[in-house]
Amino acid sequence: MLNVGRIEEGFVLDHIKAGKAMTIYHDLKLDKLDCTVAIIKNAKSEKMGKKDILKVECPVDMLDMDIVGFIDHNITVNIIKDGEITEKKDLRLPKQVVNVIKCKNPRCITSIEQGLDHVFILADPEKEIYRCKYCEEKYSGHRNK
């Protein structure tokens, strides 16, 4: 049996679709932080069959809930303080994401102005469609699909 030690302060991302933990690891830029990270891939799950889990020991304010919600709003976020779960956060599709999606429209101003943020607005929550703030280029679906 796999045994990963408990963390004192940080967060646990649970119910990640199997195989997606590394995508989340990179999108949250956890590789740039000086903190302990445990990546558990293909753990058994009654609910999902298989799932990934990320355990991160660092200040909780370093977690960007919008990025996690964009990737998959079904992920469970457990906040850990003093070694115990103190809070469970519900995720939603964010109304706006900044520098998570890059606009693919070659005529978009973000293609010309390199320092400009890539801003996408949630245009259709039902279909999970985002549109570029500047040119209305469509991004369909979130990263988990």
PDB file of N, CA and C in Angstrom, residues 13 19 26 31 39 42 44 52 60 73-74 80 83 95 107 112 134 139-140 144:
ATOM      1  N   LEU A  13      -5.774  18.465  -3.760  1.00  0.00           N
ATOM      2  CA  LEU A  13      -6.703  18.441  -4.886  1.00  0.00           C
ATOM      3  C   LEU A  13      -7.052  16.989  -5.136  1.00  0.00           C
ATOM      4  N   GLY A  19      -4.724  10.874 -14.968  1.00  0.00           N
ATOM      5  CA  GLY A  19      -3.799  11.314 -16.003  1.00  0.00           C
ATOM      6  C   GLY A  19      -3.674  12.827 -16.139  1.00  0.00           C
ATOM      7  N   HIS A  26       1.663  21.792 -13.773  1.00  0.00           N
ATOM      8  CA  HIS A  26       2.311  22.809 -14.600  1.00  0.00           C
ATOM      9  C   HIS A  26       1.472  24.082 -14.694  1.00  0.00           C
ATOM     10  N   ASP A  31       5.928  23.807 -10.139  1.00  0.00           N
ATOM     11  CA  ASP A  31       7.344  23.534 -10.353  1.00  0.00           C
ATOM     12  C   ASP A  31       8.217  24.749 -10.041  1.00  0.00           C
ATOM     13  N   ILE A  39       2.397  13.823  -6.011  1.00  0.00           N
ATOM     14  CA  ILE A  39       1.493  13.551  -7.135  1.00  0.00           C
ATOM     15  C   ILE A  39       1.166  12.073  -7.097  1.00  0.00           C
ATOM     16  N   ASN A  42      -3.450   7.599 -10.812  1.00  0.00           N
ATOM     17  CA  ASN A  42      -4.216   6.370 -10.977  1.00  0.00           C
ATOM     18  C   ASN A  42      -4.571   5.691  -9.652  1.00  0.00           C
ATOM     19  N   LYS A  44      -7.065   4.281  -6.830  1.00  0.00           N
ATOM     20  CA  LYS A  44      -8.388   3.667  -6.913  1.00  0.00           C
ATOM     21  C   LYS A  44      -9.433   4.624  -6.363  1.00  0.00           C
ATOM     22  N   ASP A  52      -6.497  10.964  -9.975  1.00  0.00           N
ATOM     23  CA  ASP A  52      -5.221  11.515  -9.548  1.00  0.00           C
ATOM     24  C   ASP A  52      -5.467  12.402  -8.330  1.00  0.00           C
ATOM     25  N   VAL A  60      -1.834  28.425   1.554  1.00  0.00           N
ATOM     26  CA  VAL A  60      -3.036  28.186   0.747  1.00  0.00           C
ATOM     27  C   VAL A  60      -3.287  29.298  -0.256  1.00  0.00           C
ATOM     28  N   HIS A  73     -13.973  21.815 -12.902  1.00  0.00           N
ATOM     29  CA  HIS A  73     -14.699  22.326 -11.741  1.00  0.00           C
ATOM     30  C   HIS A  73     -15.289  21.210 -10.874  1.00  0.00           C
ATOM     31  N   ASN A  74     -15.002  19.954 -11.187  1.00  0.00           N
ATOM     32  CA  ASN A  74     -15.449  18.833 -10.353  1.00  0.00           C
ATOM     33  C   ASN A  74     -14.375  18.370  -9.365  1.00  0.00           C
ATOM     34  N   ILE A  80      -5.874  22.468   4.156  1.00  0.00           N
ATOM     35  CA  ILE A  80      -5.277  21.829   5.329  1.00  0.00           C
ATOM     36  C   ILE A  80      -4.590  22.890   6.203  1.00  0.00           C
ATOM     37  N   GLY A  83      -2.418  20.204  10.018  1.00  0.00           N
ATOM     38  CA  GLY A  83      -2.538  18.789   9.708  1.00  0.00           C
ATOM     39  C   GLY A  83      -3.955  18.270   9.529  1.00  0.00           C
ATOM     40  N   LYS A  95     -15.590  33.118 -14.376  1.00  0.00           N
ATOM     41  CA  LYS A  95     -16.181  34.026 -15.365  1.00  0.00           C
ATOM     42  C   LYS A  95     -15.118  34.551 -16.325  1.00  0.00           C
ATOM     43  N   ARG A 107      -4.836  37.385 -36.074  1.00  0.00           N
ATOM     44  CA  ARG A 107      -5.105  38.816 -36.190  1.00  0.00           C
ATOM     45  C   ARG A 107      -5.453  39.464 -34.847  1.00  0.00           C
ATOM     46  N   ILE A 112       0.135  40.463 -31.661  1.00  0.00           N
ATOM     47  CA  ILE A 112       1.035  41.558 -31.999  1.00  0.00           C
ATOM     48  C   ILE A 112       1.685  42.140 -30.746  1.00  0.00           C
ATOM     49  N   TYR A 134     -10.610  40.402 -26.627  1.00  0.00           N
ATOM     50  CA  TYR A 134     -10.219  41.364 -27.647  1.00  0.00           C
ATOM     51  C   TYR A 134     -10.799  41.080 -29.025  1.00  0.00           C
ATOM     52  N   TYR A 139     -13.096  29.648 -27.568  1.00  0.00           N
ATOM     53  CA  TYR A 139     -12.416  28.474 -27.016  1.00  0.00           C
ATOM     54  C   TYR A 139     -13.515  27.603 -26.435  1.00  0.00           C
ATOM     55  N   SER A 140     -13.691  26.429 -26.991  1.00  0.00           N
ATOM     56  CA  SER A 140     -14.788  25.555 -26.579  1.00  0.00           C
ATOM     57  C   SER A 140     -14.290  24.460 -25.648  1.00  0.00           C
ATOM     58  N   ASN A 144     -10.105  19.717 -19.150  1.00  0.00           N
ATOM     59  CA  ASN A 144     -10.233  18.345 -18.680  1.00  0.00           C
ATOM     60  C   ASN A 144     -10.719  17.395 -19.766  1.00  0.00           C
TER      61      ASN A 144
END
